[in-house]
């Protein structure tokens, strides 16, 4: 369980560092990404970007596993 937690933390750290670069590529502004602005704050969840990144990472893992 500790290995999974360390892996998750490392993945989140890498994703956080890559976020500005990924925004330049258009991730986070795709059709299907949800952004709701209110007076108290902004809710943002990139549904389409998450699905696209999941497909890319799954393909990469499949190719590396062969």
Short mmCIF file of N, CA, C and O in Angstrom, two decimals:
data_model
loop_
_atom_site.label_atom_id
_atom_site.label_comp_id
_atom_site.label_asym_id
_atom_site.label_seq_id
_atom_site.Cartn_x
_atom_site.Cartn_y
_atom_site.Cartn_z
N UNK A 1 0.82 -1.19 0.00
CA UNK A 1 0.00 0.00 0.00
C UNK A 1 0.87 1.26 0.00
O UNK A 1 0.51 2.24 -0.63
N UNK A 2 1.99 1.20 0.68
CA UNK A 2 2.88 2.36 0.74
C UNK A 2 3.46 2.66 -0.64
O UNK A 2 3.60 3.84 -1.01
N UNK A 3 3.75 1.63 -1.42
CA UNK A 3 4.27 1.86 -2.77
C UNK A 3 3.26 2.58 -3.65
O UNK A 3 3.61 3.46 -4.43
N UNK A 4 1.99 2.20 -3.52
CA UNK A 4 0.94 2.87 -4.30
C UNK A 4 0.78 4.33 -3.89
O UNK A 4 0.57 5.19 -4.73
N UNK A 5 0.89 4.59 -2.60
CA UNK A 5 0.77 5.96 -2.12
C UNK A 5 1.92 6.82 -2.62
O UNK A 5 1.71 7.95 -3.07
N UNK A 6 3.12 6.29 -2.59
CA UNK A 6 4.28 7.03 -3.09
C UNK A 6 4.16 7.25 -4.59
O UNK A 6 4.46 8.34 -5.09
N UNK A 7 3.69 6.24 -5.31
CA UNK A 7 3.48 6.38 -6.75
C UNK A 7 2.44 7.44 -7.07
O UNK A 7 2.61 8.26 -7.98
N UNK A 8 1.36 7.46 -6.32
CA UNK A 8 0.30 8.45 -6.51
C UNK A 8 0.82 9.86 -6.25
O UNK A 8 0.56 10.78 -7.02
N UNK A 9 1.56 10.03 -5.18
CA UNK A 9 2.12 11.35 -4.84
C UNK A 9 3.09 11.80 -5.93
O UNK A 9 3.07 12.97 -6.35
N UNK A 10 3.94 10.89 -6.41
CA UNK A 10 4.88 11.24 -7.47
C UNK A 10 4.15 11.62 -8.75
O UNK A 10 4.52 12.59 -9.42
N UNK A 11 3.10 10.88 -9.10
CA UNK A 11 2.33 11.19 -10.31
C UNK A 11 1.65 12.54 -10.19
O UNK A 11 1.63 13.32 -11.16
N UNK A 12 1.09 12.85 -9.05
CA UNK A 12 0.45 14.16 -8.85
C UNK A 12 1.47 15.29 -8.91
O UNK A 12 1.18 16.36 -9.45
N UNK A 13 2.64 15.06 -8.38
CA UNK A 13 3.69 16.07 -8.42
C UNK A 13 4.12 16.33 -9.87
O UNK A 13 4.23 17.48 -10.29
N UNK A 14 4.33 15.26 -10.62
CA UNK A 14 4.72 15.42 -12.02
C UNK A 14 3.62 16.10 -12.82
O UNK A 14 3.89 17.00 -13.63
N UNK A 15 2.38 15.71 -12.60
CA UNK A 15 1.26 16.34 -13.30
C UNK A 15 1.15 17.82 -12.94
O UNK A 15 0.89 18.65 -13.80
N UNK A 16 1.37 18.15 -11.69
CA UNK A 16 1.34 19.55 -11.28
C UNK A 16 2.44 20.37 -11.94
O UNK A 16 2.23 21.52 -12.31
N UNK A 17 3.60 19.76 -12.10
CA UNK A 17 4.70 20.47 -12.76
C UNK A 17 4.48 20.61 -14.26
O UNK A 17 4.94 21.57 -14.87
N UNK A 18 3.77 19.66 -14.86
CA UNK A 18 3.51 19.70 -16.30
C UNK A 18 2.27 20.49 -16.69
O UNK A 18 2.04 20.71 -17.87
N UNK A 19 1.49 20.93 -15.72
CA UNK A 19 0.22 21.61 -16.01
C UNK A 19 0.39 22.84 -16.90
O UNK A 19 -0.36 22.99 -17.87
N UNK A 20 1.34 23.75 -16.65
CA UNK A 20 1.46 24.90 -17.56
C UNK A 20 1.77 24.48 -19.00
O UNK A 20 1.25 25.06 -19.95
N UNK A 21 2.60 23.47 -19.16
CA UNK A 21 2.93 23.00 -20.50
C UNK A 21 1.73 22.36 -21.17
O UNK A 21 1.48 22.56 -22.37
N UNK A 22 0.95 21.58 -20.41
CA UNK A 22 -0.24 20.93 -20.96
C UNK A 22 -1.31 21.96 -21.32
O UNK A 22 -2.06 21.76 -22.29
N UNK A 23 -1.40 23.05 -20.57
CA UNK A 23 -2.37 24.11 -20.89
C UNK A 23 -2.05 24.77 -22.22
O UNK A 23 -2.94 25.17 -22.96
N UNK A 24 -0.76 24.88 -22.54
CA UNK A 24 -0.38 25.46 -23.82
C UNK A 24 -0.81 24.57 -24.98
O UNK A 24 -1.02 25.06 -26.09
N UNK A 25 -0.88 23.28 -24.75
CA UNK A 25 -1.32 22.34 -25.79
C UNK A 25 -2.83 22.31 -25.96
O UNK A 25 -3.34 21.67 -26.87
N UNK A 26 -3.56 22.97 -25.06
CA UNK A 26 -5.01 23.01 -25.17
C UNK A 26 -5.73 22.10 -24.20
O UNK A 26 -6.96 22.10 -24.15
N UNK A 27 -5.00 21.30 -23.44
CA UNK A 27 -5.68 20.46 -22.44
C UNK A 27 -6.25 21.36 -21.35
O UNK A 27 -5.61 22.27 -20.88
N UNK A 28 -7.48 21.09 -20.98
CA UNK A 28 -8.16 21.91 -19.99
C UNK A 28 -9.12 22.88 -20.62
O UNK A 28 -9.92 23.50 -19.94
N UNK A 29 -9.07 23.02 -21.94
CA UNK A 29 -9.99 23.91 -22.64
C UNK A 29 -10.72 23.17 -23.75
O UNK A 29 -11.17 23.77 -24.72
N UNK A 30 -10.81 21.87 -23.62
CA UNK A 30 -11.49 21.06 -24.64
C UNK A 30 -13.00 21.10 -24.43
O UNK A 30 -13.48 21.37 -23.34
N UNK A 31 -13.76 20.83 -25.50
CA UNK A 31 -15.21 20.73 -25.33
C UNK A 31 -15.52 19.60 -24.36
O UNK A 31 -14.99 18.51 -24.48
N UNK A 32 -16.35 19.85 -23.39
CA UNK A 32 -16.68 18.85 -22.39
C UNK A 32 -16.01 19.13 -21.05
O UNK A 32 -16.35 18.51 -20.05
N UNK A 33 -15.06 20.04 -21.01
CA UNK A 33 -14.45 20.45 -19.75
C UNK A 33 -15.39 21.42 -19.05
O UNK A 33 -15.93 22.33 -19.68
N UNK A 34 -15.64 21.21 -17.78
CA UNK A 34 -16.63 21.97 -17.03
C UNK A 34 -15.95 23.07 -16.22
O UNK A 34 -15.01 22.81 -15.47
N UNK A 35 -16.45 24.29 -16.37
CA UNK A 35 -15.96 25.42 -15.58
C UNK A 35 -17.16 26.27 -15.18
O UNK A 35 -17.88 26.79 -16.01
N UNK A 36 -17.38 26.40 -13.87
CA UNK A 36 -18.50 27.18 -13.35
C UNK A 36 -17.93 28.29 -12.48
O UNK A 36 -17.26 28.03 -11.48
N UNK A 37 -18.18 29.54 -12.86
CA UNK A 37 -17.69 30.68 -12.09
C UNK A 37 -18.84 31.26 -11.27
O UNK A 37 -19.91 31.54 -11.77
N UNK A 38 -18.59 31.41 -9.99
CA UNK A 38 -19.56 32.00 -9.06
C UNK A 38 -18.86 33.12 -8.29
O UNK A 38 -17.65 33.28 -8.37
N UNK A 39 -19.62 33.83 -7.49
CA UNK A 39 -19.05 34.91 -6.68
C UNK A 39 -18.10 34.36 -5.62
O UNK A 39 -17.12 35.00 -5.26
N UNK A 40 -18.37 33.16 -5.14
CA UNK A 40 -17.55 32.57 -4.08
C UNK A 40 -16.32 31.85 -4.60
O UNK A 40 -15.45 31.47 -3.84
N UNK A 41 -16.24 31.61 -5.90
CA UNK A 41 -15.09 30.90 -6.44
C UNK A 41 -15.42 30.23 -7.77
O UNK A 41 -16.47 30.45 -8.35
N UNK A 42 -14.51 29.44 -8.22
CA UNK A 42 -14.65 28.76 -9.50
C UNK A 42 -14.51 27.26 -9.30
O UNK A 42 -13.60 26.79 -8.63
N UNK A 43 -15.44 26.51 -9.89
CA UNK A 43 -15.36 25.06 -9.91
C UNK A 43 -14.91 24.66 -11.30
O UNK A 43 -15.47 25.09 -12.30
N UNK A 44 -13.89 23.83 -11.36
CA UNK A 44 -13.34 23.43 -12.64
C UNK A 44 -13.04 21.95 -12.61
O UNK A 44 -12.34 21.47 -11.73
N UNK A 45 -13.58 21.20 -13.57
CA UNK A 45 -13.24 19.79 -13.72
C UNK A 45 -13.13 19.46 -15.20
O UNK A 45 -14.10 19.55 -15.93
N UNK A 46 -11.96 19.08 -15.64
CA UNK A 46 -11.74 18.80 -17.07
C UNK A 46 -12.12 17.37 -17.45
O UNK A 46 -11.27 16.49 -17.59
N UNK A 47 -13.41 17.12 -17.62
CA UNK A 47 -13.88 15.77 -17.95
C UNK A 47 -13.19 15.22 -19.20
O UNK A 47 -12.63 14.12 -19.20
N UNK A 48 -13.25 15.96 -20.29
CA UNK A 48 -12.70 15.49 -21.56
C UNK A 48 -11.18 15.35 -21.49
O UNK A 48 -10.62 14.38 -22.01
N UNK A 49 -10.52 16.29 -20.85
CA UNK A 49 -9.06 16.22 -20.74
C UNK A 49 -8.63 15.01 -19.92
O UNK A 49 -7.64 14.36 -20.25
N UNK A 50 -9.37 14.68 -18.88
CA UNK A 50 -9.04 13.51 -18.05
C UNK A 50 -9.21 12.23 -18.86
O UNK A 50 -8.35 11.34 -18.80
N UNK A 51 -10.27 12.14 -19.64
CA UNK A 51 -10.49 10.95 -20.46
C UNK A 51 -9.39 10.83 -21.51
O UNK A 51 -8.85 9.74 -21.74
N UNK A 52 -9.05 11.93 -22.15
CA UNK A 52 -8.00 11.91 -23.17
C UNK A 52 -6.65 11.52 -22.57
O UNK A 52 -5.93 10.68 -23.14
N UNK A 53 -6.29 12.07 -21.43
CA UNK A 53 -5.03 11.73 -20.78
C UNK A 53 -5.03 10.26 -20.34
O UNK A 53 -4.00 9.58 -20.43
N UNK A 54 -6.16 9.76 -19.88
CA UNK A 54 -6.26 8.36 -19.49
C UNK A 54 -6.03 7.44 -20.68
O UNK A 54 -5.31 6.44 -20.57
N UNK A 55 -6.61 7.78 -21.82
CA UNK A 55 -6.40 6.98 -23.02
C UNK A 55 -4.94 7.00 -23.46
O UNK A 55 -4.38 5.96 -23.82
N UNK A 56 -4.32 8.16 -23.43
CA UNK A 56 -2.92 8.28 -23.84
C UNK A 56 -2.02 7.50 -22.89
O UNK A 56 -1.13 6.75 -23.33
N UNK A 57 -2.24 7.63 -21.59
CA UNK A 57 -1.40 6.90 -20.63
C UNK A 57 -1.64 5.40 -20.70
O UNK A 57 -0.69 4.62 -20.54
N UNK A 58 -2.86 4.98 -20.95
CA UNK A 58 -3.14 3.55 -21.11
C UNK A 58 -2.44 2.99 -22.34
O UNK A 58 -1.88 1.90 -22.31
N UNK A 59 -2.47 3.73 -23.43
CA UNK A 59 -1.78 3.32 -24.64
C UNK A 59 -0.27 3.24 -24.41
O UNK A 59 0.38 2.27 -24.82
N UNK A 60 0.27 4.21 -23.72
CA UNK A 60 1.70 4.22 -23.41
C UNK A 60 2.07 3.03 -22.53
O UNK A 60 3.08 2.34 -22.78
N UNK A 61 1.27 2.73 -21.52
CA UNK A 61 1.53 1.59 -20.64
C UNK A 61 1.43 0.29 -21.41
O UNK A 61 2.23 -0.63 -21.21
N UNK A 62 0.47 0.19 -22.32
CA UNK A 62 0.31 -1.01 -23.13
C UNK A 62 1.51 -1.20 -24.06
O UNK A 62 2.03 -2.32 -24.20
N UNK A 63 1.98 -0.12 -24.67
CA UNK A 63 3.12 -0.21 -25.57
C UNK A 63 4.40 -0.56 -24.82
O UNK A 63 5.23 -1.32 -25.32
N UNK A 64 4.59 -0.03 -23.63
CA UNK A 64 5.79 -0.32 -22.84
C UNK A 64 5.74 -1.72 -22.25
O UNK A 64 6.79 -2.31 -21.96
N UNK A 65 4.56 -2.26 -22.07
CA UNK A 65 4.41 -3.58 -21.50
C UNK A 65 4.59 -4.73 -22.48
O UNK A 65 4.70 -5.87 -22.11
N UNK A 66 4.66 -4.40 -23.75
CA UNK A 66 4.80 -5.44 -24.79
C UNK A 66 6.19 -5.96 -24.85
O UNK A 66 7.18 -5.52 -24.69
#
